[in-house]
PDB file of C-alpha atoms in Angstrom:
ATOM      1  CA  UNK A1498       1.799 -15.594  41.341  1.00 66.00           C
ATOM      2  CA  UNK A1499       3.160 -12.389  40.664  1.00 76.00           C
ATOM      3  CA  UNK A1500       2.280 -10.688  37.372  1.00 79.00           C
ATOM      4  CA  UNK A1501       4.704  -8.774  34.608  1.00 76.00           C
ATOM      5  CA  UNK A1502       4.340  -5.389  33.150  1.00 79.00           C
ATOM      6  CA  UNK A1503       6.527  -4.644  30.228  1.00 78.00           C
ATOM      7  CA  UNK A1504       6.780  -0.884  29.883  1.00 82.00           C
ATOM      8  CA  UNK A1505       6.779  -0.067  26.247  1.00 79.00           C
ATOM      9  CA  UNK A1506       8.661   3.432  25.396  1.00 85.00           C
ATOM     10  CA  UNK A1507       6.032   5.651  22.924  1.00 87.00           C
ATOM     11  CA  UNK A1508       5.812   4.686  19.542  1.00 87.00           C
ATOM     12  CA  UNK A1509       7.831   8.082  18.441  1.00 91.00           C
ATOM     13  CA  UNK A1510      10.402   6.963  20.256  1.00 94.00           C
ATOM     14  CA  UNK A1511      10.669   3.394  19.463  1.00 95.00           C
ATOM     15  CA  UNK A1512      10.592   4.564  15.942  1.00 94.00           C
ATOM     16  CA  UNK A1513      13.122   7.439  16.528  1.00 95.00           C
ATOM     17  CA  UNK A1514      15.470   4.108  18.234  1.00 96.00           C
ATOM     18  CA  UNK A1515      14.834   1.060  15.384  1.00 95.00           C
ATOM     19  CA  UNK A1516      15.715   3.907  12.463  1.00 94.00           C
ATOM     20  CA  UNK A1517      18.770   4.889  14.407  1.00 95.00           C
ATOM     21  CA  UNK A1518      19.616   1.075  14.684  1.00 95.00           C
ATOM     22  CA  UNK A1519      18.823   0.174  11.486  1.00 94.00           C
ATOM     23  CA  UNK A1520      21.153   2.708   9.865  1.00 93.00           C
ATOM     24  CA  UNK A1521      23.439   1.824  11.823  1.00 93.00           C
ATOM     25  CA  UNK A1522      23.247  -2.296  10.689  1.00 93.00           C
ATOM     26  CA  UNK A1523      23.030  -0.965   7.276  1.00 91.00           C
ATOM     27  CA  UNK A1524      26.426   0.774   7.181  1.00 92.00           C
ATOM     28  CA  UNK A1525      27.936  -2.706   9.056  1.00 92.00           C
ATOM     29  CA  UNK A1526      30.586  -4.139   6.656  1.00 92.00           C
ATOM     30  CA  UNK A1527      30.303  -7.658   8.649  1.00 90.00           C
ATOM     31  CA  UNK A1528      26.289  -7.833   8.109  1.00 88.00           C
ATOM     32  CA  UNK A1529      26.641  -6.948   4.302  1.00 85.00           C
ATOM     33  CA  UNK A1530      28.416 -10.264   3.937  1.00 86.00           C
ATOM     34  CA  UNK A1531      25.874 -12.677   5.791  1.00 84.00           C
ATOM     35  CA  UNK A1532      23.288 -14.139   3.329  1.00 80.00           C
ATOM     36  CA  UNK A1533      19.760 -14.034   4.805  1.00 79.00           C
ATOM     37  CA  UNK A1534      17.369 -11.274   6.630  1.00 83.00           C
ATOM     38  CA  UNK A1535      17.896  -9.606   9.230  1.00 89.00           C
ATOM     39  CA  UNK A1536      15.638  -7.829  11.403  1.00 94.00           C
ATOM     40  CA  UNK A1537      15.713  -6.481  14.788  1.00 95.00           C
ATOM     41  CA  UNK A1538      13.455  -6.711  18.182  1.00 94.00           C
ATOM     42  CA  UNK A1539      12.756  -3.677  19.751  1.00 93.00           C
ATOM     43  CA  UNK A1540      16.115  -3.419  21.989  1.00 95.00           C
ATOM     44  CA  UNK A1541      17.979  -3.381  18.839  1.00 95.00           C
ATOM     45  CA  UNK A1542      18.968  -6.784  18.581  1.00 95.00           C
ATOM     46  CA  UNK A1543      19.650  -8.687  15.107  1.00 94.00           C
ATOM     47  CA  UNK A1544      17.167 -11.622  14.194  1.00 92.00           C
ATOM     48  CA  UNK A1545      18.130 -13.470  11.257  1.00 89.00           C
ATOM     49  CA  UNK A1546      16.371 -15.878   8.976  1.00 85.00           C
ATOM     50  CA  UNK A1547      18.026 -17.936   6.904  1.00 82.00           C
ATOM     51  CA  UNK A1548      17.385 -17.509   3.188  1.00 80.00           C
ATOM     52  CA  UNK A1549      13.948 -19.080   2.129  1.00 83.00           C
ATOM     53  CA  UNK A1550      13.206 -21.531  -0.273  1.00 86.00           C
ATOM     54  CA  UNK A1551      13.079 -20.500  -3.957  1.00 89.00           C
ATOM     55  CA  UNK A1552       9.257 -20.256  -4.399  1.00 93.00           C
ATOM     56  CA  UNK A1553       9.324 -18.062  -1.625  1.00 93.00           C
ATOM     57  CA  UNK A1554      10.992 -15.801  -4.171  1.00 93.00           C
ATOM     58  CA  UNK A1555       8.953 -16.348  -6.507  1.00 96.00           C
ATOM     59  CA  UNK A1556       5.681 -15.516  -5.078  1.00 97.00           C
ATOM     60  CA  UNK A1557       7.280 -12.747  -3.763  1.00 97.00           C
ATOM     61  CA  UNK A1558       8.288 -11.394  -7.510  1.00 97.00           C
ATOM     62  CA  UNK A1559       4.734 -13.007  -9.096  1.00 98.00           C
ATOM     63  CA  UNK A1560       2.959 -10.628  -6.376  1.00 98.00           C
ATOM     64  CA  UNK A1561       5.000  -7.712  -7.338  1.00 98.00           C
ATOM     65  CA  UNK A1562       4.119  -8.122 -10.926  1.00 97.00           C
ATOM     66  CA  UNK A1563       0.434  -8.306 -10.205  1.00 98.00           C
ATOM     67  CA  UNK A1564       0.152  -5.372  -8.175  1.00 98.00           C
ATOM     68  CA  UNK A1565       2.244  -3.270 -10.416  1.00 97.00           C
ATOM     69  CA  UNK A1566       0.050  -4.696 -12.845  1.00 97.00           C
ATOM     70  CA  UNK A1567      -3.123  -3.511 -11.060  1.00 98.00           C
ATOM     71  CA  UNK A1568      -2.111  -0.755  -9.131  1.00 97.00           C
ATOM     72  CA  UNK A1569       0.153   1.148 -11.122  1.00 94.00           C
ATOM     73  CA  UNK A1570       0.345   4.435  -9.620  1.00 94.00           C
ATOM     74  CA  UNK A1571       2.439   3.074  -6.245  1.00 94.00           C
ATOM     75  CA  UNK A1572       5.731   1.434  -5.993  1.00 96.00           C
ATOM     76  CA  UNK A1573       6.302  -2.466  -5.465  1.00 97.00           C
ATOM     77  CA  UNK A1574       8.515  -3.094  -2.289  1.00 96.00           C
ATOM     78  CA  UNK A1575      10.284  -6.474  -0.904  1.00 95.00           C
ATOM     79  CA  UNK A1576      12.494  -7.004   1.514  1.00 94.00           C
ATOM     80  CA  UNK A1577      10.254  -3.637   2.840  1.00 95.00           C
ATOM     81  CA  UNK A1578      11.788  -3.047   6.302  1.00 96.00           C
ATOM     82  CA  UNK A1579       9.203  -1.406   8.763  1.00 97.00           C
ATOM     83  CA  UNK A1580       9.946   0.078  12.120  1.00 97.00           C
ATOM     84  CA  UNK A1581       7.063  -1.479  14.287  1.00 96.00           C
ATOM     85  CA  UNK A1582       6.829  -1.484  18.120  1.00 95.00           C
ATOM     86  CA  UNK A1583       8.602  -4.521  18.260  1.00 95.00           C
ATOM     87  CA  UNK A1584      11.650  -3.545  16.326  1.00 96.00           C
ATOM     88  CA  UNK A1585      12.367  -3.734  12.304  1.00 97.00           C
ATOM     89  CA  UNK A1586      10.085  -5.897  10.672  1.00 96.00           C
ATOM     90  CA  UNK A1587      10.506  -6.802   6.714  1.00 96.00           C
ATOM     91  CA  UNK A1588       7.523  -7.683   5.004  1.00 97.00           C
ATOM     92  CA  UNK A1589       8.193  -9.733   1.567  1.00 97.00           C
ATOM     93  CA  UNK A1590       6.345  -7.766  -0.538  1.00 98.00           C
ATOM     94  CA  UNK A1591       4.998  -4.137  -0.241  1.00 98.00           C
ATOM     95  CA  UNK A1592       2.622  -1.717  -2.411  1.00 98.00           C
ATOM     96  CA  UNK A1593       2.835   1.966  -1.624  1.00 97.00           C
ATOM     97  CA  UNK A1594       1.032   5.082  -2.678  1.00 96.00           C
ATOM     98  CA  UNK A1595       2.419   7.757  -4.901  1.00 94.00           C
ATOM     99  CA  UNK A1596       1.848   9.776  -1.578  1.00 92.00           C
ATOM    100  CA  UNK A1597       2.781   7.046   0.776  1.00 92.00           C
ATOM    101  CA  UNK A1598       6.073   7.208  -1.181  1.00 93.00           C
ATOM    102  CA  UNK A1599       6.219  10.724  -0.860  1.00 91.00           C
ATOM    103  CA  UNK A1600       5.962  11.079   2.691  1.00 85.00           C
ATOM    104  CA  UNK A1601       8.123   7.796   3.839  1.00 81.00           C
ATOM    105  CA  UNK A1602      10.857   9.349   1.073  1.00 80.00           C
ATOM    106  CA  UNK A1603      14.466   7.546   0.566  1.00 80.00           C
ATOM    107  CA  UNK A1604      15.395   6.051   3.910  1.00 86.00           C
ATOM    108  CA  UNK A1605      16.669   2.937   4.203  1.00 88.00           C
ATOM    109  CA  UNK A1606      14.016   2.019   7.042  1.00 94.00           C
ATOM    110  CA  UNK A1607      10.386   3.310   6.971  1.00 94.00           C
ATOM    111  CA  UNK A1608       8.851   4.972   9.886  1.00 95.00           C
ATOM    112  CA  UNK A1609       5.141   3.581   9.383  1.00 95.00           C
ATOM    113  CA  UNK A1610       3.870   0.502   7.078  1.00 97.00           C
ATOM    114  CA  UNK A1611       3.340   0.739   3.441  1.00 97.00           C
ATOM    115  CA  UNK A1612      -0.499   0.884   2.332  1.00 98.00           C
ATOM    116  CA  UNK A1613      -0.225  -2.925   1.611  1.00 98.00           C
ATOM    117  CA  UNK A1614       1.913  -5.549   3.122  1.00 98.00           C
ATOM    118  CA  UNK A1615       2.740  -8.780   2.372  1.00 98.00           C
ATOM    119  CA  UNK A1616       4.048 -12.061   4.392  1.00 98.00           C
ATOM    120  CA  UNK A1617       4.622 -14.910   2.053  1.00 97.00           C
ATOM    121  CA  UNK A1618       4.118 -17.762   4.822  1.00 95.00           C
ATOM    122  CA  UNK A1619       7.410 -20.396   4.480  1.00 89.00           C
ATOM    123  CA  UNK A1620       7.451 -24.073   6.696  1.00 84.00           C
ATOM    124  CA  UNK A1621       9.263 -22.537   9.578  1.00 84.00           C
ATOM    125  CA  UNK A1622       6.535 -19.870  10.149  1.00 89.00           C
ATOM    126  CA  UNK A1623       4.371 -20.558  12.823  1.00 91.00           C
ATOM    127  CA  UNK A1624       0.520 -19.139  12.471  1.00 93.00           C
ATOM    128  CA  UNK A1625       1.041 -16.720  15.829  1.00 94.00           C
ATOM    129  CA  UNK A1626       4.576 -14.911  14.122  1.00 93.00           C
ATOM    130  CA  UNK A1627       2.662 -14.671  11.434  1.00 95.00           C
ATOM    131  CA  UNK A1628      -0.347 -13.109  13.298  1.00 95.00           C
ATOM    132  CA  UNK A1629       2.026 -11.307  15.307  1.00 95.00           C
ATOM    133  CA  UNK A1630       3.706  -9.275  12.029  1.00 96.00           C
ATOM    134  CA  UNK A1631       0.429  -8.665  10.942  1.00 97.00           C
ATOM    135  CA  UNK A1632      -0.640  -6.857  14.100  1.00 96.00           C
ATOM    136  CA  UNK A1633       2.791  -4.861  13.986  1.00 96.00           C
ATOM    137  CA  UNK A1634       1.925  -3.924  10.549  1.00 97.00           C
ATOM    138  CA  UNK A1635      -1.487  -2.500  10.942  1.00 97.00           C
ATOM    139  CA  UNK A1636      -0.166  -0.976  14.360  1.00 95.00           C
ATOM    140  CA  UNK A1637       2.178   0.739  12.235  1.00 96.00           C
ATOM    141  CA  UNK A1638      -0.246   2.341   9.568  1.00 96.00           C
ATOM    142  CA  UNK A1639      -0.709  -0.671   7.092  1.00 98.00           C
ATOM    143  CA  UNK A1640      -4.248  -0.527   5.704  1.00 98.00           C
ATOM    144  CA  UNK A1641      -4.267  -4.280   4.418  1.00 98.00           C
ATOM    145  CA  UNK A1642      -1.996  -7.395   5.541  1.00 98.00           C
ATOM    146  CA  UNK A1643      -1.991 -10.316   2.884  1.00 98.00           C
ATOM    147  CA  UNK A1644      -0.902 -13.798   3.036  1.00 98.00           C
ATOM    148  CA  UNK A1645       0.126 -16.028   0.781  1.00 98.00           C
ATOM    149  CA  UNK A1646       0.889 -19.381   1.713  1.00 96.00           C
ATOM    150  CA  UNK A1647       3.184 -22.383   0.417  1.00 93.00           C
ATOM    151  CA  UNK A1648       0.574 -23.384  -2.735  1.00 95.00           C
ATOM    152  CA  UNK A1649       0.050 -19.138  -3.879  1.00 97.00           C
ATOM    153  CA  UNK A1650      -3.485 -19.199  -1.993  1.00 98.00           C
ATOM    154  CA  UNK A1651      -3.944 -15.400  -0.753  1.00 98.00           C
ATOM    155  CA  UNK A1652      -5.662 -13.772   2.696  1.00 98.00           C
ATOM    156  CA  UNK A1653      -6.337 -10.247   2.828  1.00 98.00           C
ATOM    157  CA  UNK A1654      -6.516  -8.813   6.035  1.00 98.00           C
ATOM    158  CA  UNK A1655      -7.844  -5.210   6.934  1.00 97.00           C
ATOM    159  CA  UNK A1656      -7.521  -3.242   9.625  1.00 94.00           C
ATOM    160  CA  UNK A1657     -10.043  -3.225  12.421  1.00 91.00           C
ATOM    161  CA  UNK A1658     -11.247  -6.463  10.652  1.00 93.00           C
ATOM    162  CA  UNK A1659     -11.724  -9.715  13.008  1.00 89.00           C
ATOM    163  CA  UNK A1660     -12.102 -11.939  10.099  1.00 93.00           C
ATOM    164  CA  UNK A1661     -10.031 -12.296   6.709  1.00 94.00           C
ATOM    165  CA  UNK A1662     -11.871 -10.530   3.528  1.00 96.00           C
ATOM    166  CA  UNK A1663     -13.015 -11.820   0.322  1.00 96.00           C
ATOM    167  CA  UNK A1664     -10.979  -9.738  -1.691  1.00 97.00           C
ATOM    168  CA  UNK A1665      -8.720  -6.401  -1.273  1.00 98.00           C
ATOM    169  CA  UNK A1666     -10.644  -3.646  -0.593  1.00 97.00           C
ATOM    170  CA  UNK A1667      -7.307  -1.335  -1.908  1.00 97.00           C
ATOM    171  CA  UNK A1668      -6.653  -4.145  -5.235  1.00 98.00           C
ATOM    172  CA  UNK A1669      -9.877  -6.078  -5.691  1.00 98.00           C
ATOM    173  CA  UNK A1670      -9.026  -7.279  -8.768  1.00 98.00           C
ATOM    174  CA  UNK A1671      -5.836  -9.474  -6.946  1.00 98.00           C
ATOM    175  CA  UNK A1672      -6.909 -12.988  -7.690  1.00 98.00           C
ATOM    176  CA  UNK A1673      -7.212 -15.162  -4.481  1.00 98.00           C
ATOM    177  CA  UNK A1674      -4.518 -17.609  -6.164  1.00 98.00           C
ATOM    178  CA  UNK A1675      -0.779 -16.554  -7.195  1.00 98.00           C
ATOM    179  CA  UNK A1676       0.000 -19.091  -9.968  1.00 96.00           C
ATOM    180  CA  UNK A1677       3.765 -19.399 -11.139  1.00 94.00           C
ATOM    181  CA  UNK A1678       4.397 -20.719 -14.265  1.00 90.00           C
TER     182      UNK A1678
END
């Protein structure tokens, strides 16, 4: 059986290609009217999601208003897109530094991950995407990868970490359990 070798281009230049791209779908007139996300694999071409389900939105805001809440010095993200080596990722919800912000500035795609990102986990995730984002994440620079699932229970993931944490290292006080009213 013969064996395959993908040959991955550097990560300078993958990111130098996916914020080229992504500009580039940004300034699309025909992509600006198609509801959903989009994000792209690492040749450039357009996955799309279809919109979630409500609470997906939800948990996505609730999040945002705890960690502005508890870490007020950064800036809440969603929708955060994230050139990885697999292309543009978005992760639902994002917390970054004063000096995070700083250095990623005002583009409309960041080169390397927020401090924190988020995946709120919907029915048509599978656990390995899920796994997968998270490992393009921290490849990327993210410090901590949290889940939330379906009923608001939270995983915090750190880098060079095998197994999930107890609690954020970066927002400890984040409660284990988004509630929505």
């Amino acid at each position: 059986m013969q064996t395959l070798t993908i040959k991955l281009p550097s990560q300078a230049e993958q990111t130098r290609f996916n914020l080229r791209r992504w500009d580039a779908l940004q300034t699309d007139p025909a992509l600006a009217k198609i509801e959903g996300r989009i994000e792209t694999d690492r040749h450039g071409q357009i996955i799309m999601s279809p919109p979630p389900a409500p609470s997906h939105g939800s948990y996505q805001f609730w999040i945002g208003v705890l960690l502005l809440k508890l870490l007020p010095t950064g800036r809440i993200l969603t929708e955060c897109p994230i050139s990885t080596a697999d292309g543009v990722r978005a992760a639902d919800v994002a917390w970054a530094s004063s000096d995070k912000m700083r250095e990623l500035g005002h583009r409309s795609c960041f080169p390397t991950a927020p401090e924190i990102c988020v995946e709120v986990v919907s029915l048509g995730n599978t656990k390995a995407e899920i796994e997968e984002k998270t490992a393009l994440y921290f490849d990327a620079g993210a410090m901590e990868v949290w889940w939330c699932d379906m009923n608001g229970s939270m995983k915090f993931h750190a880098r060079d970490v095998a197994a999930p944490l107890k609690k954020s290292k970066l927002c400890p006080k984040f409660p284990k359990r988004v509630r929505l009213p």
